Amino acid sequence: MEPLVSKHTSQKVRKAVFPVGGLGTRFLPATKSMPKEMLPIVDMPLIHYAFEEARAAGIEQFIFVTGRNKHAIEDHFDHAYELQTQLTAKNKAKELKQTSDWLPEAGNVSFTRQQEPRGLGHAVWCARHLIGDEPFAVILADDMVFTKKGCMTQMVEAQKKSGGNVLGVMDVPREKTSSYGIVDIDKKAKSKDARLVKAKGLVEKPAPEDAPSTLSIIGRYILQPEIFGILDKQKPGAGGEIQLTDAIAKMIKTDDVFGYRFDGVRYDCGSLVGFVAANVAYALDRKEITGTMTKELQGVFKRAGIKL
Ligand code: G1P
C-alpha cells in the first residue's frame, strides 16, 4: 500500500502569498472605497490576522497580490508617521506599539498587481517571480480559523513530514459543495497522521450530486513551485475563472497532494453571517471584554426575543 509521504523533498516554507484583489461586493457599501481585507474582526483587519498566522508558521516573506483600490493594505504594512508622532507626543505607548511594533522587516513585504480579476489561480500565478523555485503558502484572508495553534502552523508541521502539497480541508454539508474545491479522497493510501488524507483528484465547486466527497478546501495551501508551470497553461474553469483547484488537480500526476484536516473553527468572513459570527467569537475570546460582551449579547438576544 502506498505510504503518505511525498517523493518531493521537504524544504522550508518561507514565503506566503495573500490574494487580496477581490472586489468584496457582498460587503457593499462598506467596501465601496475600502478593501474587504481591511474589514475588522474586533479591532484588527482580516488581512492582519492572515499575516500573523503566516508569521507564527515561520513565514518570512509576505507577498500581496492586490488590485485597484487596495492602497489601504499597503499603508497598513507601513509606518504611519503622522499618527506615530502624535502618539509619541501624547505618551501613548500602547497605541504606538499597535501601529508599528508588529511590522515585518523592510524588504520582506511585496505587492504585485493582478490587473484583471481572472480567478484565484491567476492571482497566485501573478506572484510567480516573487516566489521563484521553492514551496510557498497561500492564505485567503476571508477564511479565518479560530484555534490555539494557527492553521498554517499545523499545516507546515504536517508538510515537513509528508512533503508535497498540503491543502487545509474540512467537511461541509453536502448541499454546500458548490461553494468549494472538493477533494476526491484516495482511500487506499494509509497515513500515520489521522488528519492527513491523500487526494486522487480535486473538483472546483461541484454540484452536491457530483461531489466526490464533502471534504472541502478552505483558504490555506502549501504548494510546490511546479504549480506555476501548470498555471501558465491553465484554461478557465468554474465560473469562467482560472481556478487554483484545477491546477493543483493536475499536479497529482507528478507529486502528492494531501488534505490536512486542521484543528479549529473556520469562519467564512467572505459571508455576512460568518463575518459577524467571527467578530462575536473573537470578542468573547478577549479576556478584558469577555464579561461585558457576554452581558451585552444576553441583552441583545433577550430584546430580540431569542431564547438560547
Ligand atoms: C476559493 C477556491 C475554493 C475554496 C474556497 C475556500 O473559492 O476557489 O476552491 O474552497 O476559496 O474559501 P472562492 O471562495 O474564492 O469562490
mmCIF file of C-alpha atoms and ligand atoms in Angstrom:
data_model
loop_
_atom_site.group_PDB
_atom_site.id
_atom_site.type_symbol
_atom_site.label_atom_id
_atom_site.label_comp_id
_atom_site.label_asym_id
_atom_site.label_seq_id
_atom_site.Cartn_x
_atom_site.Cartn_y
_atom_site.Cartn_z
ATOM 1 C CA MET A 1 0.000 0.000 0.000
ATOM 2 C CA GLU A 2 1.301 3.455 -0.858
ATOM 3 C CA PRO A 3 2.620 5.393 2.145
ATOM 4 C CA LEU A 4 1.556 9.016 2.729
ATOM 5 C CA VAL A 5 4.942 10.630 2.171
ATOM 6 C CA SER A 6 5.681 12.602 -0.963
ATOM 7 C CA LYS A 7 8.704 11.968 -3.135
ATOM 8 C CA HIS A 8 9.210 15.713 -3.119
ATOM 9 C CA THR A 9 11.920 16.567 -0.561
ATOM 10 C CA SER A 10 10.663 18.871 2.130
ATOM 11 C CA GLN A 11 12.095 22.379 2.014
ATOM 12 C CA LYS A 12 11.273 25.179 4.486
ATOM 13 C CA VAL A 13 8.199 27.234 3.609
ATOM 14 C CA ARG A 14 9.469 30.833 3.793
ATOM 15 C CA LYS A 15 7.059 32.762 1.614
ATOM 16 C CA ALA A 16 3.323 33.336 1.665
ATOM 17 C CA VAL A 17 1.010 34.715 -0.991
ATOM 18 C CA PHE A 18 -2.088 36.659 0.039
ATOM 19 C CA PRO A 19 -4.504 37.127 -2.874
ATOM 20 C CA VAL A 20 -6.285 40.381 -1.985
ATOM 21 C CA GLY A 21 -7.531 41.571 -5.354
ATOM 22 C CA GLY A 22 -11.216 40.657 -4.853
ATOM 23 C CA LEU A 23 -13.939 43.299 -5.007
ATOM 24 C CA GLY A 24 -15.822 42.295 -1.860
ATOM 25 C CA THR A 25 -19.225 43.063 -3.362
ATOM 26 C CA ARG A 26 -21.015 41.135 -0.590
ATOM 27 C CA PHE A 27 -19.994 43.871 1.815
ATOM 28 C CA LEU A 28 -21.155 46.909 -0.135
ATOM 29 C CA PRO A 29 -21.399 49.725 0.707
ATOM 30 C CA ALA A 30 -18.667 49.082 3.335
ATOM 31 C CA THR A 31 -16.257 48.026 0.602
ATOM 32 C CA LYS A 32 -17.039 50.826 -1.832
ATOM 33 C CA SER A 33 -13.808 52.649 -1.042
ATOM 34 C CA MET A 34 -12.170 50.212 1.397
ATOM 35 C CA PRO A 35 -10.661 46.798 0.600
ATOM 36 C CA LYS A 36 -12.692 43.945 2.112
ATOM 37 C CA GLU A 37 -9.471 42.608 3.626
ATOM 38 C CA MET A 38 -9.333 45.734 5.815
ATOM 39 C CA LEU A 39 -12.697 44.979 7.456
ATOM 40 C CA PRO A 40 -12.007 44.497 11.159
ATOM 41 C CA ILE A 41 -12.616 41.497 13.336
ATOM 42 C CA VAL A 42 -12.905 43.329 16.677
ATOM 43 C CA ASP A 43 -10.030 45.804 16.194
ATOM 44 C CA MET A 44 -7.719 44.141 13.686
ATOM 45 C CA PRO A 45 -8.240 43.893 9.910
ATOM 46 C CA LEU A 46 -8.799 40.480 8.365
ATOM 47 C CA ILE A 47 -5.524 40.713 6.463
ATOM 48 C CA HIS A 48 -3.606 41.358 9.673
ATOM 49 C CA TYR A 49 -4.878 38.072 11.149
ATOM 50 C CA ALA A 50 -3.759 36.273 7.992
ATOM 51 C CA PHE A 51 -0.340 37.917 8.229
ATOM 52 C CA GLU A 52 0.058 36.972 11.912
ATOM 53 C CA GLU A 53 -0.976 33.399 11.173
ATOM 54 C CA ALA A 54 1.680 33.196 8.454
ATOM 55 C CA ARG A 55 4.364 34.717 10.633
ATOM 56 C CA ALA A 56 3.572 32.323 13.501
ATOM 57 C CA ALA A 57 4.072 29.480 10.998
ATOM 58 C CA GLY A 58 7.632 30.667 10.249
ATOM 59 C CA ILE A 59 6.885 32.635 7.080
ATOM 60 C CA GLU A 60 9.473 35.347 6.463
ATOM 61 C CA GLN A 61 8.323 36.977 3.242
ATOM 62 C CA PHE A 62 4.817 38.249 2.621
ATOM 63 C CA ILE A 63 3.545 38.724 -0.911
ATOM 64 C CA PHE A 64 0.256 40.506 -1.525
ATOM 65 C CA VAL A 65 -1.446 40.170 -4.874
ATOM 66 C CA THR A 66 -3.537 43.310 -4.965
ATOM 67 C CA GLY A 67 -5.801 45.120 -7.404
ATOM 68 C CA ARG A 68 -7.094 48.623 -7.845
ATOM 69 C CA ASN A 69 -8.307 50.476 -4.714
ATOM 70 C CA LYS A 70 -6.183 48.364 -2.386
ATOM 71 C CA HIS A 71 -3.824 51.100 -1.183
ATOM 72 C CA ALA A 72 -5.085 50.816 2.385
ATOM 73 C CA ILE A 73 -3.463 47.358 2.587
ATOM 74 C CA GLU A 74 -0.076 48.743 1.536
ATOM 75 C CA ASP A 75 -0.422 51.561 4.058
ATOM 76 C CA HIS A 76 -1.331 49.096 6.788
ATOM 77 C CA PHE A 77 2.008 47.319 6.355
ATOM 78 C CA ASP A 78 3.975 50.574 6.555
ATOM 79 C CA HIS A 79 4.755 53.203 9.162
ATOM 80 C CA ALA A 80 2.123 55.869 9.778
ATOM 81 C CA TYR A 81 4.486 58.659 10.751
ATOM 82 C CA GLU A 82 1.952 61.392 11.401
ATOM 83 C CA LEU A 83 -0.032 59.157 13.730
ATOM 84 C CA GLN A 84 3.108 57.796 15.375
ATOM 85 C CA THR A 85 4.437 61.335 16.019
ATOM 86 C CA GLN A 86 1.182 62.339 17.649
ATOM 87 C CA LEU A 87 1.033 59.203 19.787
ATOM 88 C CA THR A 88 4.648 59.737 20.891
ATOM 89 C CA ALA A 89 3.885 63.348 21.845
ATOM 90 C CA LYS A 90 0.923 62.155 23.905
ATOM 91 C CA ASN A 91 2.918 59.365 25.582
ATOM 92 C CA LYS A 92 0.523 56.744 24.231
ATOM 93 C CA ALA A 93 2.999 53.869 24.334
ATOM 94 C CA LYS A 94 0.451 51.063 23.993
ATOM 95 C CA GLU A 95 -1.239 52.622 20.966
ATOM 96 C CA LEU A 96 2.144 53.356 19.414
ATOM 97 C CA LYS A 97 3.060 49.674 19.674
ATOM 98 C CA GLN A 98 -0.172 48.735 17.949
ATOM 99 C CA THR A 99 0.689 50.855 14.920
ATOM 100 C CA SER A 100 4.144 49.530 14.191
ATOM 101 C CA ASP A 101 5.675 47.045 16.640
ATOM 102 C CA TRP A 102 4.483 44.143 14.541
ATOM 103 C CA LEU A 103 5.701 45.452 11.176
ATOM 104 C CA PRO A 104 7.793 42.953 9.201
ATOM 105 C CA GLU A 105 11.374 43.887 8.425
ATOM 106 C CA ALA A 106 11.792 46.293 5.498
ATOM 107 C CA GLY A 107 12.025 44.415 2.220
ATOM 108 C CA ASN A 108 10.041 41.430 3.447
ATOM 109 C CA VAL A 109 6.695 42.686 2.158
ATOM 110 C CA SER A 110 5.991 42.791 -1.573
ATOM 111 C CA PHE A 111 2.993 43.855 -3.596
ATOM 112 C CA THR A 112 2.155 42.841 -7.102
ATOM 113 C CA ARG A 113 -0.991 43.592 -9.066
ATOM 114 C CA GLN A 114 -3.472 41.233 -10.566
ATOM 115 C CA GLN A 115 -4.541 43.596 -13.324
ATOM 116 C CA GLU A 116 -7.731 41.729 -14.207
ATOM 117 C CA PRO A 117 -9.985 39.597 -11.976
ATOM 118 C CA ARG A 118 -9.313 36.278 -13.703
ATOM 119 C CA GLY A 119 -9.610 33.959 -10.716
ATOM 120 C CA LEU A 120 -7.624 32.609 -7.774
ATOM 121 C CA GLY A 121 -5.286 30.543 -9.963
ATOM 122 C CA HIS A 122 -4.402 33.634 -11.945
ATOM 123 C CA ALA A 123 -3.859 35.668 -8.754
ATOM 124 C CA VAL A 124 -1.394 33.093 -7.405
ATOM 125 C CA TRP A 125 0.337 32.903 -10.808
ATOM 126 C CA CYS A 126 0.892 36.682 -10.615
ATOM 127 C CA ALA A 127 3.272 36.004 -7.684
ATOM 128 C CA ARG A 128 5.436 33.512 -9.631
ATOM 129 C CA HIS A 129 8.519 35.720 -9.982
ATOM 130 C CA LEU A 130 8.412 36.706 -6.331
ATOM 131 C CA ILE A 131 8.196 33.072 -5.231
ATOM 132 C CA GLY A 132 10.784 31.561 -7.566
ATOM 133 C CA ASP A 133 11.661 27.912 -7.117
ATOM 134 C CA GLU A 134 10.544 26.991 -3.615
ATOM 135 C CA PRO A 135 7.445 25.754 -1.799
ATOM 136 C CA PHE A 136 5.136 28.506 -0.576
ATOM 137 C CA ALA A 137 1.961 29.125 1.385
ATOM 138 C CA VAL A 138 -1.264 30.712 0.164
ATOM 139 C CA ILE A 139 -3.669 32.246 2.653
ATOM 140 C CA LEU A 140 -7.115 33.592 1.819
ATOM 141 C CA ALA A 141 -7.760 36.243 4.453
ATOM 142 C CA ASP A 142 -11.519 35.868 4.464
ATOM 143 C CA ASP A 143 -11.240 32.280 5.693
ATOM 144 C CA MET A 144 -10.441 32.633 9.386
ATOM 145 C CA VAL A 145 -9.562 29.658 11.548
ATOM 146 C CA PHE A 146 -10.112 30.180 15.256
ATOM 147 C CA THR A 147 -7.700 27.928 17.096
ATOM 148 C CA LYS A 148 -4.846 27.941 19.588
ATOM 149 C CA LYS A 149 -2.175 26.644 17.224
ATOM 150 C CA GLY A 150 -2.533 28.559 13.950
ATOM 151 C CA CYS A 151 -3.913 26.629 10.991
ATOM 152 C CA MET A 152 -0.843 27.366 8.851
ATOM 153 C CA THR A 153 1.489 26.266 11.677
ATOM 154 C CA GLN A 154 -0.352 22.950 11.826
ATOM 155 C CA MET A 155 -0.052 22.574 8.068
ATOM 156 C CA VAL A 156 3.648 23.481 7.947
ATOM 157 C CA GLU A 157 4.338 20.853 10.622
ATOM 158 C CA ALA A 158 2.379 18.231 8.691
ATOM 159 C CA GLN A 159 4.055 19.171 5.403
ATOM 160 C CA LYS A 160 7.525 18.845 6.957
ATOM 161 C CA LYS A 161 6.753 15.155 7.442
ATOM 162 C CA SER A 162 4.736 14.465 4.316
ATOM 163 C CA GLY A 163 6.419 16.746 1.755
ATOM 164 C CA GLY A 164 4.389 17.508 -1.372
ATOM 165 C CA ASN A 165 1.431 19.864 -1.426
ATOM 166 C CA VAL A 166 -0.868 20.271 1.547
ATOM 167 C CA LEU A 167 -4.331 21.852 1.485
ATOM 168 C CA GLY A 168 -6.322 22.897 4.552
ATOM 169 C CA VAL A 169 -9.587 20.919 4.474
ATOM 170 C CA MET A 170 -12.786 20.377 6.435
ATOM 171 C CA ASP A 171 -16.096 18.656 5.856
ATOM 172 C CA VAL A 172 -19.031 20.831 4.802
ATOM 173 C CA PRO A 173 -22.714 19.883 4.445
ATOM 174 C CA ARG A 174 -23.240 18.218 1.064
ATOM 175 C CA GLU A 175 -25.590 20.988 -0.110
ATOM 176 C CA LYS A 176 -22.660 23.424 0.180
ATOM 177 C CA THR A 177 -20.138 21.645 -2.071
ATOM 178 C CA SER A 178 -20.790 24.046 -4.951
ATOM 179 C CA SER A 179 -19.037 26.810 -2.985
ATOM 180 C CA TYR A 180 -15.743 24.939 -2.548
ATOM 181 C CA GLY A 181 -12.933 22.960 -4.064
ATOM 182 C CA ILE A 182 -13.714 19.334 -3.139
ATOM 183 C CA VAL A 183 -11.230 16.514 -2.531
ATOM 184 C CA ASP A 184 -11.579 13.131 -4.187
ATOM 185 C CA ILE A 185 -10.003 11.053 -1.406
ATOM 186 C CA ASP A 186 -7.578 8.221 -2.156
ATOM 187 C CA LYS A 187 -8.937 5.765 0.373
ATOM 188 C CA LYS A 188 -6.213 3.218 -0.330
ATOM 189 C CA ALA A 189 -3.436 5.445 0.997
ATOM 190 C CA LYS A 190 -2.691 4.862 4.683
ATOM 191 C CA SER A 191 -1.464 7.615 6.989
ATOM 192 C CA LYS A 192 0.124 7.693 10.446
ATOM 193 C CA ASP A 193 -1.261 11.198 10.799
ATOM 194 C CA ALA A 194 -5.026 10.797 11.196
ATOM 195 C CA ARG A 195 -5.543 14.370 9.963
ATOM 196 C CA LEU A 196 -3.820 13.768 6.621
ATOM 197 C CA VAL A 197 -5.615 12.336 3.580
ATOM 198 C CA LYS A 198 -4.250 11.815 0.110
ATOM 199 C CA ALA A 199 -6.079 13.293 -2.860
ATOM 200 C CA LYS A 200 -6.538 11.368 -6.089
ATOM 201 C CA GLY A 201 -8.493 14.247 -7.601
ATOM 202 C CA LEU A 202 -9.923 17.693 -6.885
ATOM 203 C CA VAL A 203 -13.065 19.298 -8.278
ATOM 204 C CA GLU A 204 -13.842 23.007 -8.111
ATOM 205 C CA LYS A 205 -17.363 23.835 -6.950
ATOM 206 C CA PRO A 206 -19.184 20.607 -7.937
ATOM 207 C CA ALA A 207 -22.958 20.291 -7.573
ATOM 208 C CA PRO A 208 -23.811 18.215 -4.460
ATOM 209 C CA GLU A 209 -24.784 15.194 -6.573
ATOM 210 C CA ASP A 210 -21.446 15.277 -8.436
ATOM 211 C CA ALA A 211 -19.151 15.950 -5.462
ATOM 212 C CA PRO A 212 -16.687 13.077 -4.861
ATOM 213 C CA SER A 213 -16.833 13.794 -1.099
ATOM 214 C CA THR A 214 -17.761 16.607 1.262
ATOM 215 C CA LEU A 215 -14.139 17.338 2.156
ATOM 216 C CA SER A 216 -13.635 20.965 1.143
ATOM 217 C CA ILE A 217 -10.596 23.114 0.598
ATOM 218 C CA ILE A 218 -10.501 26.077 2.981
ATOM 219 C CA GLY A 219 -8.276 29.021 2.055
ATOM 220 C CA ARG A 220 -4.954 27.519 3.178
ATOM 221 C CA TYR A 221 -2.454 25.898 0.827
ATOM 222 C CA ILE A 222 1.191 24.820 0.838
ATOM 223 C CA LEU A 223 2.208 24.391 -2.779
ATOM 224 C CA GLN A 224 5.270 23.305 -4.689
ATOM 225 C CA PRO A 225 6.574 25.790 -7.287
ATOM 226 C CA GLU A 226 5.727 23.374 -10.149
ATOM 227 C CA ILE A 227 2.210 24.815 -9.857
ATOM 228 C CA PHE A 228 3.358 27.857 -11.830
ATOM 229 C CA GLY A 229 4.245 25.799 -14.912
ATOM 230 C CA ILE A 230 0.722 24.354 -14.816
ATOM 231 C CA LEU A 231 -0.920 27.746 -14.193
ATOM 232 C CA ASP A 232 0.967 29.092 -17.232
ATOM 233 C CA LYS A 233 -1.298 26.956 -19.410
ATOM 234 C CA GLN A 234 -4.378 26.696 -17.207
ATOM 235 C CA LYS A 235 -7.659 27.334 -19.050
ATOM 236 C CA PRO A 236 -10.635 28.974 -17.318
ATOM 237 C CA GLY A 237 -12.790 26.547 -15.328
ATOM 238 C CA ALA A 238 -15.766 27.009 -12.972
ATOM 239 C CA GLY A 239 -17.273 30.496 -13.247
ATOM 240 C CA GLY A 240 -15.094 31.225 -16.291
ATOM 241 C CA GLU A 241 -12.102 31.819 -13.963
ATOM 242 C CA ILE A 242 -8.616 30.321 -13.841
ATOM 243 C CA GLN A 243 -9.022 28.032 -10.856
ATOM 244 C CA LEU A 244 -6.201 27.158 -8.472
ATOM 245 C CA THR A 245 -8.009 23.907 -7.658
ATOM 246 C CA ASP A 246 -7.847 22.774 -11.314
ATOM 247 C CA ALA A 247 -4.102 23.426 -11.457
ATOM 248 C CA ILE A 248 -3.461 21.558 -8.180
ATOM 249 C CA ALA A 249 -5.546 18.656 -9.504
ATOM 250 C CA LYS A 250 -3.158 18.393 -12.456
ATOM 251 C CA MET A 251 -0.168 18.247 -10.112
ATOM 252 C CA ILE A 252 -1.453 14.991 -8.647
ATOM 253 C CA LYS A 253 0.075 13.208 -11.675
ATOM 254 C CA THR A 254 3.602 14.286 -10.715
ATOM 255 C CA ASP A 255 3.547 14.981 -6.969
ATOM 256 C CA ASP A 256 1.493 14.193 -3.905
ATOM 257 C CA VAL A 257 -1.393 16.396 -2.865
ATOM 258 C CA PHE A 258 -2.689 15.975 0.659
ATOM 259 C CA GLY A 259 -5.656 17.358 2.505
ATOM 260 C CA TYR A 260 -4.983 18.308 6.108
ATOM 261 C CA ARG A 261 -7.988 18.291 8.434
ATOM 262 C CA PHE A 262 -6.890 21.214 10.573
ATOM 263 C CA ASP A 263 -7.875 21.677 14.194
ATOM 264 C CA GLY A 264 -10.019 24.791 14.717
ATOM 265 C CA VAL A 265 -13.265 26.519 13.870
ATOM 266 C CA ARG A 266 -13.457 28.136 10.474
ATOM 267 C CA TYR A 267 -15.373 31.358 9.929
ATOM 268 C CA ASP A 268 -16.293 32.288 6.386
ATOM 269 C CA CYS A 269 -15.631 36.011 6.656
ATOM 270 C CA GLY A 270 -16.459 36.388 2.972
ATOM 271 C CA SER A 271 -20.115 35.989 4.026
ATOM 272 C CA LEU A 272 -22.054 38.419 6.204
ATOM 273 C CA VAL A 273 -23.064 35.807 8.771
ATOM 274 C CA GLY A 274 -19.561 34.332 9.035
ATOM 275 C CA PHE A 275 -18.046 37.773 9.390
ATOM 276 C CA VAL A 276 -20.389 38.835 12.206
ATOM 277 C CA ALA A 277 -20.021 35.433 13.929
ATOM 278 C CA ALA A 278 -16.222 35.772 13.815
ATOM 279 C CA ASN A 279 -16.494 39.195 15.408
ATOM 280 C CA VAL A 280 -18.536 37.750 18.262
ATOM 281 C CA ALA A 281 -16.223 34.755 18.721
ATOM 282 C CA TYR A 282 -13.039 36.831 18.703
ATOM 283 C CA ALA A 283 -14.556 39.458 21.003
ATOM 284 C CA LEU A 284 -15.618 36.796 23.523
ATOM 285 C CA ASP A 285 -12.072 35.447 23.418
ATOM 286 C CA ARG A 286 -10.658 38.793 24.560
ATOM 287 C CA LYS A 287 -10.360 38.354 28.309
ATOM 288 C CA GLU A 288 -10.669 42.059 29.095
ATOM 289 C CA ILE A 289 -14.112 42.238 27.482
ATOM 290 C CA THR A 290 -15.460 38.671 27.782
ATOM 291 C CA GLY A 291 -17.672 39.545 30.768
ATOM 292 C CA THR A 292 -19.165 42.783 29.409
ATOM 293 C CA MET A 293 -19.524 41.290 25.955
ATOM 294 C CA THR A 294 -21.436 38.294 27.339
ATOM 295 C CA LYS A 295 -23.836 40.588 29.188
ATOM 296 C CA GLU A 296 -24.325 42.740 26.105
ATOM 297 C CA LEU A 297 -25.102 39.679 23.992
ATOM 298 C CA GLN A 298 -27.535 38.302 26.566
ATOM 299 C CA GLY A 299 -29.326 41.660 26.425
ATOM 300 C CA VAL A 300 -29.360 41.647 22.636
ATOM 301 C CA PHE A 301 -30.902 38.165 22.489
ATOM 302 C CA LYS A 302 -33.440 38.971 25.189
ATOM 303 C CA ARG A 303 -34.576 42.163 23.461
ATOM 304 C CA ALA A 304 -34.875 40.278 20.189
ATOM 305 C CA GLY A 305 -36.995 37.623 21.949
ATOM 306 C CA ILE A 306 -34.480 34.869 21.158
ATOM 307 C CA LYS A 307 -34.051 32.069 23.699
ATOM 308 C CA LEU A 308 -30.732 30.208 23.525
HETATM 309 C C1 G1P B 1 -11.897 29.669 -3.330
HETATM 310 C C2 G1P B 1 -11.373 28.397 -4.010
HETATM 311 C C3 G1P B 1 -12.114 27.173 -3.488
HETATM 312 C C4 G1P B 1 -12.027 27.113 -1.975
HETATM 313 C C5 G1P B 1 -12.550 28.421 -1.367
HETATM 314 C C6 G1P B 1 -12.325 28.440 0.146
HETATM 315 O O1 G1P B 1 -13.207 29.902 -3.777
HETATM 316 O O2 G1P B 1 -11.507 28.517 -5.407
HETATM 317 O O3 G1P B 1 -11.556 26.006 -4.036
HETATM 318 O O4 G1P B 1 -12.755 26.013 -1.499
HETATM 319 O O5 G1P B 1 -11.856 29.564 -1.912
HETATM 320 O O6 G1P B 1 -12.876 29.575 0.724
HETATM 321 P P1 G1P B 1 -13.970 31.315 -3.587
HETATM 322 O O7 G1P B 1 -14.494 31.328 -2.183
HETATM 323 O O8 G1P B 1 -12.948 32.381 -3.807
HETATM 324 O O9 G1P B 1 -15.056 31.329 -4.602
#
